[in-house]
Coordinates of C-alpha atoms in Angstrom, one line a residue:
Chain A
M261 CA 6.2 124.2 116.0
N262 CA 8.8 121.5 115.7
K263 CA 11.0 123.9 113.8
I264 CA 11.0 126.5 116.6
M265 CA 11.8 123.8 119.0
V266 CA 14.7 122.4 117.0
E267 CA 16.1 125.9 116.4
G268 CA 15.8 126.7 120.1
I269 CA 17.6 123.5 121.0
N270 CA 20.4 123.9 118.4
K271 CA 21.1 127.5 119.3
N272 CA 21.5 126.5 122.9
M273 CA 23.0 123.1 122.4
D274 CA 26.1 123.8 124.5
E275 CA 24.2 124.8 127.5
I276 CA 21.7 122.0 127.2
I277 CA 24.6 119.5 127.0
E278 CA 26.3 121.0 130.0
R279 CA 23.1 120.9 132.1
W280 CA 22.5 117.3 131.0
I281 CA 26.1 116.2 131.9
T282 CA 25.7 117.8 135.4
R283 CA 22.5 115.8 135.9
M284 CA 24.0 112.6 134.6
K285 CA 26.9 113.0 137.0
E286 CA 24.5 113.1 139.9
E287 CA 23.1 109.7 138.9
K288 CA 24.4 106.9 141.0
G289 CA 25.4 103.5 139.7
E290 CA 27.0 104.5 136.4
R291 CA 30.7 105.3 136.4
F292 CA 30.9 106.5 132.9
F293 CA 30.7 110.3 133.7
H294 CA 33.2 110.0 136.5
F295 CA 35.9 107.7 135.2
M296 CA 36.1 108.8 131.6
P297 CA 38.3 111.7 130.6
D298 CA 36.5 114.9 130.2
H299 CA 37.1 115.3 126.5
L300 CA 35.6 111.8 125.9
V301 CA 32.5 112.6 128.0
E302 CA 32.1 115.8 126.1
K303 CA 32.4 114.0 122.7
T304 CA 30.0 111.2 123.6
S305 CA 27.5 113.6 125.1
R306 CA 27.5 115.7 122.0
E307 CA 27.0 112.7 119.9
F308 CA 24.2 111.6 122.1
A309 CA 22.6 115.1 122.0
V310 CA 22.9 115.2 118.2
L311 CA 21.3 111.7 118.0
M312 CA 18.5 112.8 120.3
T313 CA 17.7 116.0 118.5
S314 CA 17.9 114.4 115.0
N315 CA 14.7 112.7 115.7
I316 CA 12.5 115.8 116.5
N317 CA 12.5 117.2 113.0
E318 CA 10.0 114.7 111.6
S319 CA 6.5 116.1 111.7
S320 CA 4.5 113.4 113.4
A321 CA 5.2 109.7 112.6
A322 CA 8.5 108.5 113.8
N323 CA 11.2 108.0 111.2
T324 CA 12.1 104.4 111.7
E325 CA 15.4 104.7 109.9
R326 CA 16.6 107.5 112.0
I327 CA 15.5 105.8 115.2
S328 CA 17.3 102.6 114.3
D329 CA 20.4 104.6 113.6
F330 CA 20.0 106.3 117.0
T331 CA 19.6 102.9 118.7
E332 CA 22.5 101.3 117.0
K333 CA 24.8 104.1 117.9
V334 CA 23.6 104.4 121.5
V335 CA 23.9 100.7 122.1
R336 CA 27.5 101.0 120.9
F337 CA 28.2 103.4 123.9
G338 CA 28.0 100.3 126.0
W339 CA 25.8 101.8 128.7
A340 CA 23.5 99.8 130.9
I341 CA 19.9 100.0 129.7
K342 CA 18.8 101.7 133.0
F343 CA 21.4 104.4 132.4
V344 CA 20.4 104.9 128.8
N345 CA 16.8 105.3 130.0
K346 CA 17.9 107.8 132.5
A347 CA 19.9 109.7 129.9
I348 CA 16.9 109.9 127.6
D349 CA 14.7 111.1 130.6
N350 CA 17.2 113.7 131.7
F351 CA 17.7 115.0 128.2
S352 CA 14.0 115.5 127.6
D353 CA 13.7 117.1 131.0
V354 CA 16.5 119.5 130.4
V355 CA 15.2 120.4 127.0
Y356 CA 11.7 120.9 128.4
E357 CA 12.9 123.2 131.2
F358 CA 15.1 125.1 128.8
L359 CA 12.3 125.7 126.3
E360 CA 10.1 126.8 129.2
E361 CA 12.8 129.3 130.4
K362 CA 13.1 130.7 126.9
E363 CA 9.4 130.9 126.8
I364 CA 9.2 128.9 123.7
I365 CA 6.8 126.6 125.6
N366 CA 4.0 128.6 127.3
E367 CA 0.5 128.0 128.6
S368 CA -1.1 128.2 125.2
N369 CA 1.0 125.6 123.4
L370 CA 1.6 123.3 126.3
R371 CA -0.6 120.6 124.9
T372 CA 1.0 120.6 121.5
F373 CA 4.5 120.4 123.0
N374 CA 3.4 117.5 125.2
L375 CA 2.4 115.6 122.1
I376 CA 5.7 116.5 120.3
F377 CA 7.7 115.3 123.3
R378 CA 5.7 112.1 123.5
N379 CA 6.2 111.4 119.7
W380 CA 9.8 112.2 120.2
I381 CA 10.8 110.3 123.3
N382 CA 8.6 107.2 123.3
P383 CA 9.8 105.6 120.0
L384 CA 13.4 106.2 121.1
R385 CA 12.8 104.5 124.4
E386 CA 10.9 101.6 122.8
S387 CA 13.6 101.1 120.2
I388 CA 16.3 101.1 122.9
I389 CA 14.5 98.5 125.0
D390 CA 13.8 96.4 121.9
A391 CA 17.5 96.5 120.8
Y392 CA 18.7 95.6 124.3
S393 CA 16.3 92.7 124.8
T394 CA 17.1 91.3 121.3
E395 CA 20.8 91.5 122.2
W396 CA 20.1 89.7 125.5
E397 CA 18.1 87.0 123.9
R398 CA 20.8 86.5 121.3
T399 CA 23.4 86.3 124.0
V400 CA 21.4 83.8 126.0
S401 CA 20.8 81.5 123.1
L402 CA 24.5 81.7 122.1
Q403 CA 25.5 80.8 125.6
K404 CA 23.1 78.0 125.6
I405 CA 24.7 76.6 122.5
A406 CA 28.2 77.2 123.9
L407 CA 27.2 75.3 127.0
Q408 CA 25.8 72.4 125.0
E409 CA 29.0 72.3 122.9
L410 CA 31.2 72.3 125.9
S411 CA 29.2 69.7 127.8
A412 CA 29.3 66.0 127.6
S413 CA 31.8 64.4 125.2
L414 CA 32.7 60.8 125.9
I415 CA 36.4 60.3 125.6
P416 CA 37.8 56.8 124.9
V417 CA 40.8 56.5 127.2
F418 CA 41.7 52.8 127.0
E419 CA 40.2 50.1 125.0
K420 CA 36.8 49.3 126.6
I421 CA 37.1 52.3 129.0
S422 CA 35.7 55.8 128.3
V423 CA 35.4 58.9 130.4
M424 CA 32.8 61.6 130.4
P425 CA 33.7 64.7 132.4
L426 CA 30.7 66.7 133.5
V427 CA 31.2 70.4 134.0
G428 CA 28.7 72.9 135.3
T429 CA 25.1 72.9 136.4
I430 CA 23.0 70.1 135.0
D431 CA 19.4 70.9 134.1
T432 CA 16.8 68.7 132.6
E433 CA 17.6 69.7 129.0
R434 CA 21.4 69.2 129.5
A435 CA 20.7 65.9 131.3
K436 CA 18.9 64.6 128.2
L437 CA 21.8 65.6 126.0
I438 CA 24.3 64.1 128.3
M439 CA 22.4 60.8 128.4
E440 CA 22.2 60.7 124.6
N441 CA 25.9 61.5 124.1
L442 CA 26.8 59.0 126.7
L443 CA 24.8 56.1 125.2
E444 CA 25.7 56.9 121.6
G445 CA 29.4 57.0 122.7
V446 CA 29.3 53.8 124.6
V447 CA 27.9 52.0 121.6
S448 CA 30.2 53.6 119.0
Q449 CA 33.4 53.3 121.2
R450 CA 32.4 49.8 122.3
A451 CA 33.1 50.8 125.9
E452 CA 32.5 48.3 128.6
V453 CA 33.0 50.7 131.5
V454 CA 32.2 54.4 131.4
L455 CA 33.4 56.8 134.1
L456 CA 31.1 59.8 134.8
D457 CA 33.3 62.4 136.4
I458 CA 31.3 64.9 138.4
T459 CA 34.3 66.8 139.8
G460 CA 33.1 69.9 137.9
V461 CA 29.5 69.7 138.9
P462 CA 29.0 72.3 141.6
V463 CA 25.8 71.0 143.2
V464 CA 24.3 67.5 143.2
D465 CA 20.7 67.8 144.4
T466 CA 17.9 65.2 144.1
M467 CA 17.2 66.2 140.5
V468 CA 20.8 65.9 139.3
A469 CA 21.2 62.6 141.2
H470 CA 18.1 61.3 139.5
H471 CA 19.5 62.2 136.1
I472 CA 22.8 60.5 136.9
I473 CA 21.0 57.3 138.2
Q474 CA 18.9 57.2 135.0
A475 CA 22.0 57.6 132.8
A476 CA 23.7 54.8 134.7
E477 CA 20.7 52.5 134.3
A478 CA 20.4 53.3 130.6
V479 CA 24.2 52.5 130.2
R480 CA 23.5 49.2 131.8
L481 CA 20.7 48.4 129.3
V482 CA 23.0 49.0 126.3
G483 CA 25.4 46.6 127.9
A484 CA 28.1 48.5 129.7
K485 CA 28.8 49.5 133.3
C486 CA 28.7 53.1 134.6
M487 CA 30.9 54.3 137.4
L488 CA 30.5 57.6 139.2
V489 CA 33.8 59.3 140.1
G490 CA 35.0 62.7 141.4
I491 CA 32.7 62.7 144.4
R492 CA 33.9 65.5 146.6
P493 CA 33.2 65.4 150.4
E494 CA 30.5 68.0 150.3
I495 CA 28.8 66.1 147.4
A496 CA 28.9 62.9 149.4
Q497 CA 27.4 64.8 152.4
T498 CA 24.5 66.2 150.3
I499 CA 23.8 62.8 148.7
V500 CA 23.5 61.1 152.0
A501 CA 21.6 64.0 153.6
L502 CA 19.1 64.0 150.8
G503 CA 18.7 60.2 151.2
I504 CA 19.7 59.5 147.6
D505 CA 20.4 55.8 147.1
L506 CA 23.4 55.3 144.9
H507 CA 24.5 52.0 146.3
E508 CA 23.5 50.2 143.1
F509 CA 26.4 51.5 141.2
T510 CA 30.1 51.9 141.8
T511 CA 31.3 55.2 143.0
K512 CA 34.9 56.4 143.6
S513 CA 36.3 59.5 145.0
T514 CA 38.7 60.3 142.1
L515 CA 39.0 59.7 138.4
Q516 CA 42.3 58.0 139.2
R517 CA 40.8 55.4 141.5
G518 CA 37.9 54.9 139.1
M519 CA 40.3 54.2 136.3
Q520 CA 42.1 51.6 138.4
A521 CA 38.8 49.9 139.2
A522 CA 37.7 50.1 135.6
L523 CA 40.9 48.4 134.5
G524 CA 40.3 45.7 137.1
M525 CA 36.8 45.2 135.9
T526 CA 38.1 44.6 132.4
N527 CA 40.8 42.2 133.7
R528 CA 43.7 44.6 133.2
A529 CA 46.2 46.6 135.4
I530 CA 48.8 49.2 135.0
V531 CA 52.3 47.8 135.9
E532 CA 55.5 49.6 136.3
V533 CA 58.4 48.6 134.1
E534 CA 62.0 48.9 135.2
A535 CA 63.9 51.7 133.6
N536 CA 67.0 50.8 131.7
Chain B
M159 CA 2.4 38.6 109.3
N160 CA 2.6 36.0 112.0
A161 CA 6.1 35.0 111.3
R162 CA 7.9 33.2 114.1
I163 CA 11.2 34.3 115.6
P164 CA 13.9 31.8 114.8
I165 CA 15.7 30.3 117.8
L166 CA 19.1 28.8 117.1
K167 CA 21.0 26.3 119.2
L168 CA 24.7 26.6 119.7
N169 CA 26.1 23.9 122.0
E170 CA 24.3 24.5 125.3
V171 CA 23.3 28.1 124.4
L172 CA 20.2 29.4 122.5
I173 CA 20.6 32.4 120.3
V174 CA 17.7 34.6 119.3
S175 CA 18.0 37.5 117.0
I176 CA 14.9 39.7 116.8
Q177 CA 15.0 41.2 113.4
W178 CA 11.8 43.2 113.0
E179 CA 9.3 45.2 115.0
L180 CA 7.5 42.9 117.5
D181 CA 3.7 42.9 117.5
D182 CA 1.9 41.6 120.5
Q183 CA 1.1 38.2 119.0
T184 CA 4.6 37.5 117.8
A185 CA 6.0 38.5 121.2
I186 CA 3.7 36.1 123.0
Q187 CA 4.4 33.4 120.5
F188 CA 8.1 33.9 121.0
Q189 CA 7.7 33.5 124.7
E190 CA 6.1 30.2 124.3
D191 CA 8.5 29.0 121.6
L192 CA 11.6 29.9 123.6
L193 CA 10.4 28.1 126.8
N194 CA 9.5 25.0 124.7
K195 CA 12.9 25.1 123.1
M196 CA 14.6 25.5 126.5
H197 CA 12.8 22.4 127.7
E198 CA 13.7 20.4 124.6
T199 CA 17.3 21.2 124.5
A200 CA 18.0 21.7 128.3
A201 CA 20.0 24.8 127.3
L202 CA 21.9 26.6 130.0
G203 CA 21.8 30.1 128.6
V204 CA 20.1 32.3 126.1
V205 CA 21.3 35.4 124.2
I206 CA 18.6 37.6 122.8
D207 CA 19.9 40.2 120.4
L208 CA 17.8 43.3 119.9
T209 CA 20.1 45.4 117.6
P210 CA 17.6 46.1 114.8
I211 CA 14.8 47.0 117.3
D212 CA 14.2 50.8 117.4
F213 CA 11.6 51.0 120.1
I214 CA 10.1 48.9 122.9
D215 CA 6.9 49.8 124.7
S216 CA 5.8 48.6 128.1
F217 CA 3.9 45.6 126.7
I218 CA 6.9 44.2 124.8
A219 CA 9.1 45.1 127.8
K220 CA 6.8 43.1 130.0
V221 CA 6.9 40.1 127.7
L222 CA 10.7 40.3 127.6
G223 CA 10.9 40.7 131.4
D224 CA 8.6 37.7 131.8
V225 CA 10.7 35.6 129.4
I226 CA 13.8 36.5 131.5
N227 CA 12.2 35.5 134.7
M228 CA 10.7 32.3 133.3
T229 CA 14.0 31.3 131.8
G230 CA 15.6 32.0 135.2
L231 CA 13.1 29.6 136.8
M232 CA 14.1 26.9 134.3
G233 CA 17.7 27.3 135.5
A234 CA 19.2 29.2 132.5
K235 CA 20.9 32.6 132.3
V236 CA 19.8 35.3 129.9
V237 CA 21.9 38.0 128.2
I238 CA 20.2 40.8 126.3
T239 CA 22.4 42.4 123.6
G240 CA 22.3 45.3 121.3
I241 CA 19.8 47.5 123.0
Q242 CA 20.0 50.8 121.0
P243 CA 20.6 54.1 122.9
A244 CA 17.2 55.4 121.9
V245 CA 15.5 52.3 123.2
A246 CA 17.5 52.3 126.5
I247 CA 16.5 56.0 127.1
T248 CA 12.8 55.4 126.4
L249 CA 12.7 52.3 128.6
I250 CA 14.2 54.2 131.5
E251 CA 11.8 57.1 130.9
L252 CA 8.9 54.6 130.9
G253 CA 10.2 53.4 134.3
I254 CA 11.3 50.0 133.0
R255 CA 14.6 48.8 134.4
L256 CA 14.9 45.1 133.4
N257 CA 16.9 44.7 136.7
N258 CA 17.7 41.0 136.8
V259 CA 19.2 40.6 133.4
M260 CA 22.7 40.7 132.0
T261 CA 23.3 43.0 129.1
A262 CA 26.0 43.3 126.5
L263 CA 26.9 45.6 123.6
D264 CA 26.5 43.0 120.9
L265 CA 26.1 39.2 120.3
E266 CA 29.9 38.6 120.6
N267 CA 30.2 40.3 123.9
G268 CA 27.0 38.7 125.0
L269 CA 28.2 35.2 124.3
D270 CA 31.5 36.0 126.1
K271 CA 29.6 37.2 129.2
L272 CA 27.3 34.2 129.1
Y273 CA 30.2 31.7 128.8
K274 CA 32.0 33.4 131.7
E275 CA 28.9 33.3 133.8
L276 CA 28.3 29.6 133.0
E277 CA 31.9 28.7 133.9
A278 CA 31.7 30.5 137.3
Chain C
M213 CA 0.8 73.9 107.8
N214 CA -1.5 71.9 110.0
F215 CA -1.3 68.5 108.6
R216 CA -3.2 65.9 110.5
S217 CA -3.3 62.1 110.0
S218 CA -5.1 59.5 112.0
V219 CA -5.5 55.8 112.7
E220 CA -8.6 54.1 114.0
I221 CA -7.8 51.7 116.8
I222 CA -10.0 48.7 116.7
T223 CA -7.8 45.6 116.5
E224 CA -4.4 44.8 117.9
W225 CA -2.9 45.4 114.5
D226 CA -4.0 49.0 114.6
I227 CA -1.5 49.6 117.4
V228 CA 1.3 48.7 115.0
A229 CA -0.2 50.9 112.3
A230 CA -0.5 53.8 114.7
R231 CA 3.1 53.6 115.9
Q232 CA 4.4 53.3 112.3
L233 CA 2.5 56.4 111.4
G234 CA 4.0 58.1 114.4
R235 CA 7.5 57.1 113.6
N236 CA 7.2 58.3 110.1
E237 CA 5.6 61.6 111.1
A238 CA 8.3 62.2 113.8
K239 CA 11.0 61.5 111.2
K240 CA 9.4 63.8 108.7
A241 CA 9.1 66.5 111.4
G242 CA 12.9 66.3 111.9
F243 CA 13.1 64.6 115.3
G244 CA 16.3 62.7 116.1
T245 CA 16.4 58.9 116.7
V246 CA 15.9 59.2 120.5
D247 CA 12.9 61.5 120.1
Q248 CA 11.5 59.3 117.4
A249 CA 11.7 56.3 119.8
R250 CA 10.0 58.4 122.5
I251 CA 7.2 59.5 120.2
T252 CA 6.7 56.0 118.8
T253 CA 6.7 54.4 122.3
A254 CA 4.2 57.0 123.6
I255 CA 1.8 56.3 120.7
S256 CA 2.1 52.6 121.3
E257 CA 1.2 53.1 125.0
L258 CA -1.8 55.3 124.1
A259 CA -3.0 53.0 121.3
R260 CA -2.8 50.0 123.6
N261 CA -4.7 51.7 126.3
I262 CA -7.5 52.4 123.8
Y263 CA -7.5 48.8 122.6
L264 CA -7.5 47.4 126.1
Y265 CA -9.9 49.6 128.0
A266 CA -12.1 51.3 125.4
G267 CA -12.1 48.8 122.7
K268 CA -12.4 51.5 120.0
G269 CA -10.9 54.9 119.5
K270 CA -8.6 57.0 117.5
I271 CA -5.0 58.2 117.4
E272 CA -4.4 61.5 115.6
I273 CA -1.1 63.0 114.8
E274 CA -0.6 66.6 113.9
R275 CA 2.3 69.0 113.3
V276 CA 2.1 72.1 115.4
S277 CA 3.9 75.4 115.9
E278 CA 3.6 77.7 118.8
G279 CA 5.5 80.9 119.3
G280 CA 8.4 79.9 117.1
A281 CA 8.6 76.3 118.4
F282 CA 7.8 73.4 116.2
G283 CA 6.6 70.0 117.3
I284 CA 4.2 67.1 117.0
K285 CA 0.8 66.7 118.7
I286 CA -0.8 63.4 119.5
I287 CA -4.4 63.1 120.3
A288 CA -5.7 59.8 121.6
S289 CA -9.5 59.7 122.0
D290 CA -12.0 57.1 122.8
E291 CA -15.7 56.7 123.7
G292 CA -14.9 54.1 126.3
P293 CA -15.8 53.9 130.0
G294 CA -13.6 56.8 131.0
I295 CA -11.1 57.0 133.8
P296 CA -12.8 57.2 137.2
D297 CA -9.8 58.4 139.1
L298 CA -7.4 60.4 137.0
R299 CA -4.9 61.0 139.8
K300 CA -4.6 57.3 140.3
V301 CA -3.7 56.4 136.7
M302 CA -1.0 59.0 136.8
E303 CA 0.7 57.2 139.7
D304 CA 3.7 55.0 138.8
G305 CA 2.9 51.4 139.1
F306 CA -0.9 51.7 138.8
S307 CA -2.6 49.5 136.2
T308 CA -5.9 47.9 135.8
S309 CA -4.9 45.5 133.1
G310 CA -2.1 43.7 135.0
G311 CA 0.4 45.2 132.6
L312 CA 3.5 47.1 133.8
G313 CA 1.4 50.1 134.6
A314 CA 4.1 52.3 133.1
G315 CA 1.5 53.6 130.7
M316 CA 0.4 57.1 131.6
P317 CA 3.2 58.4 133.8
G318 CA 5.6 56.9 131.3
V319 CA 4.0 58.7 128.4
K320 CA 4.1 61.9 130.3
R321 CA 7.8 61.5 130.9
L322 CA 8.5 60.6 127.3
M323 CA 6.7 63.7 126.0
D324 CA 7.0 67.5 126.7
E325 CA 3.3 68.3 127.4
F326 CA 0.5 66.0 128.6
K327 CA -3.1 66.7 129.2
V328 CA -5.9 64.3 130.0
S329 CA -9.6 64.8 130.3
S330 CA -12.0 62.0 131.0
E331 CA -15.7 61.7 131.7
P332 CA -17.1 58.4 133.0
G333 CA -19.4 56.9 130.5
V334 CA -18.5 59.4 127.8
G335 CA -14.8 58.8 127.0
T336 CA -11.3 60.0 127.4
I337 CA -9.1 62.4 125.4
I338 CA -5.4 62.6 125.9
T339 CA -3.4 65.3 124.2
T340 CA 0.3 65.2 124.3
K341 CA 3.1 67.2 122.6
K342 CA 6.7 66.9 121.8
W343 CA 8.8 69.9 120.8
L344 CA 11.8 70.0 118.5
H345 CA 14.6 71.5 120.5

């Protein structure tokens, strides 16, 4: 039965592909079939069709090797998962209709063909979903690591003064990391004043403020002072509107002002020298 | 096991270095010893160095907080030095702030701070 | 590998023993210094609660894994009077011993998961976990 089906498909491959492309062009939301040059669409479609049909041959149990080959190649097309799903749907619909027209599928063998179709399409779809979600998870975890790497290094600027620029959204996990890096840095750099620069933090809500206050208190415990700088007007507004009490530690609008204050706290100042 | 924590006198300042994990008895004993020593020597300041300590629970923190308050009542200033990052973080997470105490990175800084405070 | 070790809490010295065990286990499990301090402190708080309120109990420490995550589980159990009002002990500042009252909410903040069940007259079991990140 499979053989008849494969032969039927292979003989009429060109027409199946043409019908399939027409259908895919009707799909909204994917620009591939509209923006790519025709010969490329033709080439990719043929590849897709060959990959699709290569998996029918096997009698019953799905051939894992072929499927993973299919998945690997389809993922490389770079389509959205929804679109791939649609492509698989449309392809199987077109094939089904075609086989019906050619009367390869008829009343008597309908049940058998249903089973063949199911054994053909389902593993492909599952494999695609699996591949995409694995890829997403990988991306997410890589981004998480990237975010952790980019966040929170304490930079010694002057003797006794260090700066930690904070960039991006602060969640609980990052807040813990920031706190640890901050304190380890204070001790190893022997900083007496640390400036936390929140210029790059988009939103300061109660939770973020809470983390910042905790960090400042912990800094005090190890024996240094913590100053909050880079407070933009909208941040000042939200802090007051939320009723967050920051009056226990020094805050400055800019890193520059903070640095001046920090020098003052360590009994130093920047002086201009006359040019020769 | 009930070793006492040594308290050293340097001019008008007492120096305490806590070298090992505090158990409850030692902590309470220390509280008593320190207050007696303060009374004997009429010291003006105390530096307590906690550098080797790798954790402080709420009981030890309470004893320390009490010592700080009592010392204050006896007219002396206290500086706590060498609190490790891990200890600072756990204290904060426990909700313990040790608000009315000076802190410094190490003994040297602590003595500097104390002398400055005493001069003022 | 579910390796479990435990310390009976009867005297004040057992508190020290429990937290030493906790510190070693945390180190062996691969926790960093900050998490080691968190775990040690949490155990100290739990053990002290047993000593102060129940008089006798047990701290058990176990390595756990769940869905690819690895961590450490601490079970504190006693057959003491139980906690009559669970909600109240979880409030910051509440304490019946005149201590700092940082005990239970503090432990919850130090650890990642926290569960308490108590029955007056029967005893209390507190289970808390910390995951390796």
